[in-house]
Structure formats: C-alpha cells, structure tokens
C-alpha cells in the first residue's frame, strides 16, 4: 500500500502520465519490440476497441444505479472508498471547468470490468442528480460523453517509446483532439497539468540531462538510519524539487500513521490486560478508541491490523 502512494507521487515526475492519459494503441514498444506499457486494469490505454468496457456486452441488461452501487461500492473493488474529485459546481448553480470532474469520472470508471461503461454512466448520472440536481447533471453528462469519446478515440499516430521522434506527433494529436471534443476550457482543466509535465519531461530529455529513473526503481527512503538531508538531496537530483516535496508529504503522512498505529497497539495491549473486563467490553472500549483517533479508511485498516471485530 505504501509503495502505491509513493508511485503515485512519482508518476507525473517520471512522465508515466502518458500511459494513463492518452497513449495510442498498438505501437508502444521497447527497442526489443516487446510491449512496454503495463497491461493491468490500472493502466487503461485511451484508444481503440481493446479499451476496457468500450461497449456493454450484447444482450446484457443495464443495471440500475442501486445495483451498480451494490456491485462496486458494497461488494466490489470500490468498497470502503470515497469518491475522488469534485462535481465542479460553483455557487451551487454553475458548472465550471476544473480537473476534479475528470477525477470523479475516473473514480467510477475504475469499476469497468465489474460492470459495463453503460452501467458506470448510469451511476454517475444518478449520483450527480442526487447531489447537484437535474439541470447541472445534464451538463455533467454531456462532458462525460465527450470525455469518454477521448478515452476511446482511435488515435492515428503511434507511440514508440524507443523512438523519441514519435513522441511529439502523438502529443500534438492528443492535445488537438482533446480541445476539438471538449472545447478549450474543459480540455485545459482536464489535461493541462499532464501536458505541462510531459513537455517538461521531453525538454529534459532533449537537453541531454539524465532522465528520471523508471518508476519501478526503489525510491530513496527516509528512515532513522539515513541522513534526511542526504536523502532529500538525492530525491531532488533524481526527480526534481516538486516531486521531492510530494515525497516529503508522503513521508510525513506515513510517519503520522505509524505513530498512531503504535499508539493503538499499546492501547489495545493495555485494554487486554484489564482482567475486570469481559471480551465484549474490551472490544467495545477499543472500538471507541479507534473511532476517536482514526478517520474513514484508516479505521478499517487499524481494525484489520489489530484483529478487532
């Protein structure tokens, strides 16, 4: 779990955003000709009929929004999570371009494979209608349909990782199509940060500077046995100042989690040592401690780690 957080912090710094935000299908190869893009469900390739959930299965009835919630949020891969992003509604009445709406779409799109894209669309529409009303929901679904066109667009230019001359044609095609479909304001809101990261990464490579390491390479870690200043200097040299700051934030969050988990273990040991309490009373007292000291998903984690009921 910790590595997933760190990898997320590094993905933009290393240029890996491309795989997630619009690489053409079919021609991503290394110098040896082997496919280089990860093929797991977390690495959706935006383009072509091979994309997950491009169309619902023939003859399969669309699920109701409540059925989709049961499959994804109660029993499925989104169980115990909260929707990311935002509906981008300002002053309670105006839909305004912001990246949060793309993040909200992608949160639900993670469920494709468990349900169809038609089911996902129905859930998004129902969730939006409940939260922001019918009128704004119509506009949100128009943006979603345009976004899904980009997610499944048949790109003309092919990306070959070992051939840098293919990179900019792919980038320029993606940039142009996004604005043709979404319009300038929404395309900028959804993709401008990603595009800026790619341009910086490409310029760094063209300048002859050493590229950032592959995201699978271990990240220099902060631990009691290492000089924090030396570790941070190494991170800045490898990933740049912005990514180093994000890693500092990750370190701080994990240090806080470790501290609170140690405290919870100590409290559980103390409670278990109270012979005057029944097992039910011990569980109840520890549950109260967890509720007071942890939030949301952290409560689920600590209960699992301490084997609480």
mmCIF file of C-alpha atoms in Angstrom:
data_model
loop_
_atom_site.group_PDB
_atom_site.id
_atom_site.type_symbol
_atom_site.label_atom_id
_atom_site.label_comp_id
_atom_site.label_asym_id
_atom_site.label_seq_id
_atom_site.Cartn_x
_atom_site.Cartn_y
_atom_site.Cartn_z
ATOM 1 C CA UNK A 1 0.000 0.000 0.000
ATOM 2 C CA UNK A 2 2.840 2.402 0.849
ATOM 3 C CA UNK A 3 4.553 1.803 -2.482
ATOM 4 C CA UNK A 4 1.328 2.579 -4.325
ATOM 5 C CA UNK A 5 1.213 6.010 -2.687
ATOM 6 C CA UNK A 6 4.873 6.684 -3.465
ATOM 7 C CA UNK A 7 4.495 5.503 -7.052
ATOM 8 C CA UNK A 8 1.573 7.856 -7.496
ATOM 9 C CA UNK A 9 3.715 10.743 -6.293
ATOM 10 C CA UNK A 10 6.393 9.867 -8.819
ATOM 11 C CA UNK A 11 4.251 9.071 -11.823
ATOM 12 C CA UNK A 12 3.947 12.608 -13.089
ATOM 13 C CA UNK A 13 7.593 13.402 -12.418
ATOM 14 C CA UNK A 14 8.672 10.408 -14.479
ATOM 15 C CA UNK A 15 6.384 11.100 -17.439
ATOM 16 C CA UNK A 16 4.293 7.999 -16.811
ATOM 17 C CA UNK A 17 1.088 10.075 -17.022
ATOM 18 C CA UNK A 18 1.122 9.355 -20.755
ATOM 19 C CA UNK A 19 0.087 5.731 -20.316
ATOM 20 C CA UNK A 20 -2.906 6.808 -18.265
ATOM 21 C CA UNK A 21 -4.000 9.887 -20.199
ATOM 22 C CA UNK A 22 -3.954 9.055 -23.879
ATOM 23 C CA UNK A 23 -1.334 6.806 -25.461
ATOM 24 C CA UNK A 24 -2.366 5.474 -28.892
ATOM 25 C CA UNK A 25 -2.895 1.760 -29.055
ATOM 26 C CA UNK A 26 -0.960 -0.842 -30.951
ATOM 27 C CA UNK A 27 2.578 0.512 -31.264
ATOM 28 C CA UNK A 28 4.020 1.084 -27.813
ATOM 29 C CA UNK A 29 7.193 -0.951 -27.964
ATOM 30 C CA UNK A 30 10.640 -1.015 -26.488
ATOM 31 C CA UNK A 31 13.772 -1.331 -28.575
ATOM 32 C CA UNK A 32 13.439 -5.104 -28.424
ATOM 33 C CA UNK A 33 9.870 -4.915 -29.744
ATOM 34 C CA UNK A 34 8.234 -6.152 -26.549
ATOM 35 C CA UNK A 35 5.188 -4.293 -25.324
ATOM 36 C CA UNK A 36 6.319 -1.828 -22.661
ATOM 37 C CA UNK A 37 3.060 -0.453 -21.289
ATOM 38 C CA UNK A 38 1.690 -2.400 -18.314
ATOM 39 C CA UNK A 39 -1.407 -4.338 -19.278
ATOM 40 C CA UNK A 40 -3.212 -4.465 -15.933
ATOM 41 C CA UNK A 41 -6.532 -2.738 -15.364
ATOM 42 C CA UNK A 42 -4.884 0.268 -13.694
ATOM 43 C CA UNK A 43 -3.160 1.164 -16.972
ATOM 44 C CA UNK A 44 -6.034 1.981 -19.275
ATOM 45 C CA UNK A 45 -4.951 2.789 -22.811
ATOM 46 C CA UNK A 46 -7.161 5.517 -24.245
ATOM 47 C CA UNK A 47 -7.902 4.371 -27.736
ATOM 48 C CA UNK A 48 -9.180 1.508 -29.851
ATOM 49 C CA UNK A 49 -11.661 -1.270 -29.457
ATOM 50 C CA UNK A 50 -9.448 -3.054 -26.943
ATOM 51 C CA UNK A 51 -10.152 -0.492 -24.238
ATOM 52 C CA UNK A 52 -11.963 -1.960 -21.224
ATOM 53 C CA UNK A 53 -15.685 -1.516 -21.218
ATOM 54 C CA UNK A 54 -15.874 0.138 -24.634
ATOM 55 C CA UNK A 55 -19.423 -1.142 -25.109
ATOM 56 C CA UNK A 56 -21.778 -3.131 -22.907
ATOM 57 C CA UNK A 57 -21.967 -6.851 -23.568
ATOM 58 C CA UNK A 58 -24.573 -7.689 -26.198
ATOM 59 C CA UNK A 59 -27.854 -8.877 -24.730
ATOM 60 C CA UNK A 60 -26.918 -7.906 -21.169
ATOM 61 C CA UNK A 61 -29.488 -5.673 -19.496
ATOM 62 C CA UNK A 62 -28.154 -2.462 -17.988
ATOM 63 C CA UNK A 63 -28.063 -2.481 -14.206
ATOM 64 C CA UNK A 64 -29.911 0.082 -12.141
ATOM 65 C CA UNK A 65 -27.764 2.635 -10.279
ATOM 66 C CA UNK A 66 -28.564 0.908 -6.975
ATOM 67 C CA UNK A 67 -27.436 -2.439 -8.401
ATOM 68 C CA UNK A 68 -24.196 -0.831 -9.596
ATOM 69 C CA UNK A 69 -23.624 0.640 -6.129
ATOM 70 C CA UNK A 70 -24.055 -2.805 -4.601
ATOM 71 C CA UNK A 71 -21.603 -4.390 -7.038
ATOM 72 C CA UNK A 72 -18.901 -1.708 -6.787
ATOM 73 C CA UNK A 73 -19.272 0.159 -3.506
ATOM 74 C CA UNK A 74 -20.639 -2.582 -1.242
ATOM 75 C CA UNK A 75 -19.169 -5.822 -2.600
ATOM 76 C CA UNK A 76 -16.687 -4.730 -5.263
ATOM 77 C CA UNK A 77 -13.357 -3.028 -5.790
ATOM 78 C CA UNK A 78 -14.560 0.385 -4.546
ATOM 79 C CA UNK A 79 -15.747 -0.994 -1.221
ATOM 80 C CA UNK A 80 -14.698 1.240 1.683
ATOM 81 C CA UNK A 81 -13.605 4.127 -0.575
ATOM 82 C CA UNK A 82 -14.862 7.660 -1.028
ATOM 83 C CA UNK A 83 -15.334 9.249 -4.476
ATOM 84 C CA UNK A 84 -12.358 11.341 -5.518
ATOM 85 C CA UNK A 85 -12.583 14.611 -7.368
ATOM 86 C CA UNK A 86 -15.484 17.019 -7.467
ATOM 87 C CA UNK A 87 -18.625 17.885 -9.438
ATOM 88 C CA UNK A 88 -17.099 21.323 -10.185
ATOM 89 C CA UNK A 89 -20.268 23.213 -9.329
ATOM 90 C CA UNK A 90 -19.697 26.796 -8.214
ATOM 91 C CA UNK A 91 -22.095 28.791 -6.049
ATOM 92 C CA UNK A 92 -24.448 25.819 -6.101
ATOM 93 C CA UNK A 93 -25.682 26.632 -9.597
ATOM 94 C CA UNK A 94 -22.872 26.858 -12.168
ATOM 95 C CA UNK A 95 -20.780 24.075 -13.697
ATOM 96 C CA UNK A 96 -17.228 25.426 -14.055
ATOM 97 C CA UNK A 97 -14.245 23.701 -15.708
ATOM 98 C CA UNK A 98 -11.992 22.010 -13.169
ATOM 99 C CA UNK A 99 -9.875 18.865 -13.052
ATOM 100 C CA UNK A 100 -11.938 17.489 -10.186
ATOM 101 C CA UNK A 101 -14.666 16.371 -12.591
ATOM 102 C CA UNK A 102 -12.212 14.239 -14.561
ATOM 103 C CA UNK A 103 -11.035 12.722 -11.269
ATOM 104 C CA UNK A 104 -14.657 11.985 -10.339
ATOM 105 C CA UNK A 105 -15.260 10.298 -13.703
ATOM 106 C CA UNK A 106 -12.093 8.212 -13.345
ATOM 107 C CA UNK A 107 -13.058 7.091 -9.845
ATOM 108 C CA UNK A 108 -16.200 5.426 -11.186
ATOM 109 C CA UNK A 109 -14.501 4.234 -14.393
ATOM 110 C CA UNK A 110 -12.250 2.094 -12.185
ATOM 111 C CA UNK A 111 -15.263 -0.196 -11.845
ATOM 112 C CA UNK A 112 -15.290 -1.179 -15.515
ATOM 113 C CA UNK A 113 -14.811 -4.916 -15.797
ATOM 114 C CA UNK A 114 -17.103 -5.488 -12.841
ATOM 115 C CA UNK A 115 -19.874 -3.572 -14.638
ATOM 116 C CA UNK A 116 -20.196 -2.065 -18.140
ATOM 117 C CA UNK A 117 -19.492 1.503 -19.166
ATOM 118 C CA UNK A 118 -23.251 1.971 -19.653
ATOM 119 C CA UNK A 119 -23.726 0.944 -16.017
ATOM 120 C CA UNK A 120 -20.973 3.338 -14.951
ATOM 121 C CA UNK A 121 -22.577 6.172 -16.901
ATOM 122 C CA UNK A 122 -25.926 5.468 -15.267
ATOM 123 C CA UNK A 123 -24.344 5.539 -11.813
ATOM 124 C CA UNK A 124 -22.534 8.819 -12.486
ATOM 125 C CA UNK A 125 -25.759 10.374 -13.740
ATOM 126 C CA UNK A 126 -27.707 9.192 -10.699
ATOM 127 C CA UNK A 127 -25.012 10.313 -8.237
ATOM 128 C CA UNK A 128 -24.785 13.745 -9.882
ATOM 129 C CA UNK A 129 -28.562 14.175 -9.939
ATOM 130 C CA UNK A 130 -28.754 13.408 -6.219
ATOM 131 C CA UNK A 131 -26.005 15.888 -5.351
ATOM 132 C CA UNK A 132 -26.336 18.786 -7.793
ATOM 133 C CA UNK A 133 -29.776 18.470 -9.389
ATOM 134 C CA UNK A 134 -31.180 17.660 -12.792
ATOM 135 C CA UNK A 135 -30.177 20.788 -14.712
ATOM 136 C CA UNK A 136 -26.462 20.645 -13.900
ATOM 137 C CA UNK A 137 -26.438 16.863 -14.297
ATOM 138 C CA UNK A 138 -27.421 17.252 -17.956
ATOM 139 C CA UNK A 139 -24.293 19.356 -18.499
ATOM 140 C CA UNK A 140 -22.107 16.960 -16.499
ATOM 141 C CA UNK A 141 -23.215 14.004 -18.611
ATOM 142 C CA UNK A 142 -22.501 15.950 -21.792
ATOM 143 C CA UNK A 143 -18.936 16.428 -20.539
ATOM 144 C CA UNK A 144 -18.733 12.758 -19.585
ATOM 145 C CA UNK A 145 -19.806 11.620 -23.054
ATOM 146 C CA UNK A 146 -17.188 13.864 -24.640
ATOM 147 C CA UNK A 147 -14.558 12.631 -22.197
ATOM 148 C CA UNK A 148 -15.407 9.018 -22.990
ATOM 149 C CA UNK A 149 -15.005 9.790 -26.703
ATOM 150 C CA UNK A 150 -11.454 10.839 -25.890
ATOM 151 C CA UNK A 151 -10.965 7.750 -23.703
ATOM 152 C CA UNK A 152 -11.888 5.543 -26.688
ATOM 153 C CA UNK A 153 -10.564 7.663 -29.542
ATOM 154 C CA UNK A 154 -8.900 5.887 -32.477
ATOM 155 C CA UNK A 155 -5.571 7.720 -32.477
ATOM 156 C CA UNK A 156 -3.753 7.992 -35.793
ATOM 157 C CA UNK A 157 -0.195 8.483 -34.548
ATOM 158 C CA UNK A 158 1.610 5.607 -32.858
ATOM 159 C CA UNK A 159 3.850 5.942 -29.835
ATOM 160 C CA UNK A 160 7.141 4.030 -29.808
ATOM 161 C CA UNK A 161 8.969 4.556 -26.557
ATOM 162 C CA UNK A 162 12.415 3.836 -28.012
ATOM 163 C CA UNK A 163 11.868 6.322 -30.876
ATOM 164 C CA UNK A 164 11.585 9.820 -29.471
ATOM 165 C CA UNK A 165 10.680 11.210 -32.891
ATOM 166 C CA UNK A 166 7.224 9.623 -32.435
ATOM 167 C CA UNK A 167 6.524 11.379 -29.155
ATOM 168 C CA UNK A 168 5.631 14.912 -30.235
ATOM 169 C CA UNK A 169 3.289 13.895 -33.099
ATOM 170 C CA UNK A 170 1.379 11.763 -30.600
ATOM 171 C CA UNK A 171 1.357 14.579 -28.047
ATOM 172 C CA UNK A 172 0.184 17.191 -30.544
ATOM 173 C CA UNK A 173 -2.584 14.911 -31.860
ATOM 174 C CA UNK A 174 -3.834 14.225 -28.367
ATOM 175 C CA UNK A 175 -3.693 17.882 -27.417
ATOM 176 C CA UNK A 176 -5.602 18.930 -30.537
ATOM 177 C CA UNK A 177 -8.296 16.232 -30.303
ATOM 178 C CA UNK A 178 -8.945 16.938 -26.648
ATOM 179 C CA UNK A 179 -9.729 20.554 -27.444
ATOM 180 C CA UNK A 180 -11.800 19.708 -30.504
ATOM 181 C CA UNK A 181 -14.012 17.387 -28.469
ATOM 182 C CA UNK A 182 -14.121 19.045 -25.046
ATOM 183 C CA UNK A 183 -13.505 22.648 -26.008
ATOM 184 C CA UNK A 184 -10.591 24.735 -24.767
ATOM 185 C CA UNK A 185 -11.732 25.461 -21.172
ATOM 186 C CA UNK A 186 -12.566 21.854 -20.248
ATOM 187 C CA UNK A 187 -9.592 20.373 -22.111
ATOM 188 C CA UNK A 188 -7.260 22.761 -20.271
ATOM 189 C CA UNK A 189 -8.883 21.925 -16.936
ATOM 190 C CA UNK A 190 -8.678 18.163 -17.512
ATOM 191 C CA UNK A 191 -5.316 17.818 -19.234
ATOM 192 C CA UNK A 192 -3.175 20.948 -18.971
ATOM 193 C CA UNK A 193 -1.211 19.737 -15.934
ATOM 194 C CA UNK A 194 -0.477 16.399 -17.610
ATOM 195 C CA UNK A 195 0.565 18.133 -20.812
ATOM 196 C CA UNK A 196 2.871 20.501 -18.942
ATOM 197 C CA UNK A 197 4.531 17.580 -17.140
ATOM 198 C CA UNK A 198 5.112 15.805 -20.435
ATOM 199 C CA UNK A 199 6.553 18.903 -22.096
ATOM 200 C CA UNK A 200 8.924 19.427 -19.163
ATOM 201 C CA UNK A 201 9.949 15.774 -19.256
ATOM 202 C CA UNK A 202 10.504 15.846 -23.022
ATOM 203 C CA UNK A 203 12.535 19.059 -22.773
ATOM 204 C CA UNK A 204 14.675 17.493 -20.070
ATOM 205 C CA UNK A 205 15.458 14.517 -22.272
ATOM 206 C CA UNK A 206 16.175 16.738 -25.279
ATOM 207 C CA UNK A 207 18.571 18.826 -23.196
ATOM 208 C CA UNK A 208 20.726 15.779 -22.546
ATOM 209 C CA UNK A 209 20.118 15.758 -18.793
ATOM 210 C CA UNK A 210 19.753 12.338 -17.151
ATOM 211 C CA UNK A 211 16.067 11.321 -17.247
ATOM 212 C CA UNK A 212 14.247 10.433 -14.056
ATOM 213 C CA UNK A 213 14.575 6.760 -13.116
ATOM 214 C CA UNK A 214 11.955 4.208 -14.100
ATOM 215 C CA UNK A 215 9.008 4.413 -11.678
ATOM 216 C CA UNK A 216 9.657 0.798 -10.667
ATOM 217 C CA UNK A 217 13.042 1.748 -9.267
ATOM 218 C CA UNK A 218 13.058 1.933 -5.453
ATOM 219 C CA UNK A 219 12.643 5.438 -4.085
ATOM 220 C CA UNK A 220 15.241 6.732 -1.613
ATOM 221 C CA UNK A 221 13.504 6.272 1.726
ATOM 222 C CA UNK A 222 13.526 8.368 4.856
ATOM 223 C CA UNK A 223 14.382 6.184 7.842
ATOM 224 C CA UNK A 224 16.232 6.645 11.157
ATOM 225 C CA UNK A 225 19.412 5.153 9.699
ATOM 226 C CA UNK A 226 19.744 7.729 6.893
ATOM 227 C CA UNK A 227 20.616 11.402 6.891
ATOM 228 C CA UNK A 228 17.349 13.182 5.932
ATOM 229 C CA UNK A 229 19.224 15.972 4.161
ATOM 230 C CA UNK A 230 21.157 13.472 2.042
ATOM 231 C CA UNK A 231 18.018 11.521 1.138
ATOM 232 C CA UNK A 232 16.196 14.690 0.139
ATOM 233 C CA UNK A 233 19.128 15.893 -1.948
ATOM 234 C CA UNK A 234 19.126 12.546 -3.770
ATOM 235 C CA UNK A 235 15.397 12.831 -4.424
ATOM 236 C CA UNK A 236 15.751 16.350 -5.798
ATOM 237 C CA UNK A 237 18.576 15.201 -8.083
ATOM 238 C CA UNK A 238 16.539 12.251 -9.352
ATOM 239 C CA UNK A 239 13.031 13.636 -9.570
ATOM 240 C CA UNK A 240 13.155 17.412 -9.228
ATOM 241 C CA UNK A 241 12.018 19.747 -6.443
ATOM 242 C CA UNK A 242 8.247 19.338 -6.949
ATOM 243 C CA UNK A 243 8.354 15.538 -6.790
ATOM 244 C CA UNK A 244 10.689 15.671 -3.786
ATOM 245 C CA UNK A 245 8.136 17.846 -1.973
ATOM 246 C CA UNK A 246 5.384 15.336 -2.770
ATOM 247 C CA UNK A 247 7.554 12.550 -1.374
ATOM 248 C CA UNK A 248 8.176 14.631 1.763
ATOM 249 C CA UNK A 249 4.410 14.850 2.197
ATOM 250 C CA UNK A 250 4.095 11.078 1.735
ATOM 251 C CA UNK A 251 6.801 10.530 4.372
ATOM 252 C CA UNK A 252 5.010 12.830 6.804
ATOM 253 C CA UNK A 253 1.690 11.051 6.317
ATOM 254 C CA UNK A 254 3.245 7.630 6.831
ATOM 255 C CA UNK A 255 5.169 8.797 9.899
ATOM 256 C CA UNK A 256 1.890 10.066 11.376
ATOM 257 C CA UNK A 257 0.151 6.781 10.513
ATOM 258 C CA UNK A 258 2.985 4.724 12.072
ATOM 259 C CA UNK A 259 2.873 6.837 15.226
ATOM 260 C CA UNK A 260 -0.879 6.451 15.633
ATOM 261 C CA UNK A 261 -0.759 2.737 14.861
ATOM 262 C CA UNK A 262 1.930 2.177 17.538
ATOM 263 C CA UNK A 263 -0.226 4.097 19.999
ATOM 264 C CA UNK A 264 -3.263 1.981 19.077
ATOM 265 C CA UNK A 265 -1.311 -1.257 19.584
ATOM 266 C CA UNK A 266 -0.222 -0.021 23.008
ATOM 267 C CA UNK A 267 -3.785 0.904 23.937
ATOM 268 C CA UNK A 268 -5.081 -2.499 22.803
ATOM 269 C CA UNK A 269 -2.442 -4.270 24.902
ATOM 270 C CA UNK A 270 -3.413 -2.145 27.902
ATOM 271 C CA UNK A 271 -7.102 -2.935 27.479
ATOM 272 C CA UNK A 272 -6.457 -6.648 27.006
ATOM 273 C CA UNK A 273 -4.595 -6.657 30.306
ATOM 274 C CA UNK A 274 -7.657 -5.472 32.246
ATOM 275 C CA UNK A 275 -8.908 -8.659 33.865
ATOM 276 C CA UNK A 276 -12.090 -6.993 35.158
ATOM 277 C CA UNK A 277 -13.419 -6.518 31.598
ATOM 278 C CA UNK A 278 -15.160 -9.143 29.514
ATOM 279 C CA UNK A 279 -14.021 -9.755 25.935
ATOM 280 C CA UNK A 280 -17.032 -7.826 24.652
ATOM 281 C CA UNK A 281 -16.225 -4.879 26.934
ATOM 282 C CA UNK A 282 -12.602 -4.902 25.768
ATOM 283 C CA UNK A 283 -13.678 -4.837 22.139
ATOM 284 C CA UNK A 284 -16.146 -2.026 22.799
ATOM 285 C CA UNK A 285 -13.570 0.084 24.613
ATOM 286 C CA UNK A 286 -11.031 -0.356 21.824
ATOM 287 C CA UNK A 287 -13.638 0.458 19.208
ATOM 288 C CA UNK A 288 -14.265 3.771 20.978
ATOM 289 C CA UNK A 289 -10.527 4.488 20.901
ATOM 290 C CA UNK A 290 -10.354 3.774 17.162
ATOM 291 C CA UNK A 291 -13.379 5.974 16.450
ATOM 292 C CA UNK A 292 -11.797 8.850 18.385
ATOM 293 C CA UNK A 293 -8.322 8.605 16.851
ATOM 294 C CA UNK A 294 -8.776 7.463 13.242
ATOM 295 C CA UNK A 295 -10.801 8.609 10.264
ATOM 296 C CA UNK A 296 -12.619 6.796 7.450
ATOM 297 C CA UNK A 297 -10.465 4.131 5.746
ATOM 298 C CA UNK A 298 -7.803 4.304 8.475
ATOM 299 C CA UNK A 299 -10.392 2.892 10.873
ATOM 300 C CA UNK A 300 -10.839 -0.129 8.634
ATOM 301 C CA UNK A 301 -7.071 -0.621 8.403
ATOM 302 C CA UNK A 302 -6.393 -0.420 12.124
ATOM 303 C CA UNK A 303 -9.298 -2.751 12.936
ATOM 304 C CA UNK A 304 -7.926 -5.293 10.480
ATOM 305 C CA UNK A 305 -4.351 -4.961 11.800
ATOM 306 C CA UNK A 306 -5.456 -5.334 15.421
ATOM 307 C CA UNK A 307 -7.954 -8.089 14.537
ATOM 308 C CA UNK A 308 -10.868 -6.247 16.079
ATOM 309 C CA UNK A 309 -14.374 -7.408 15.319
#
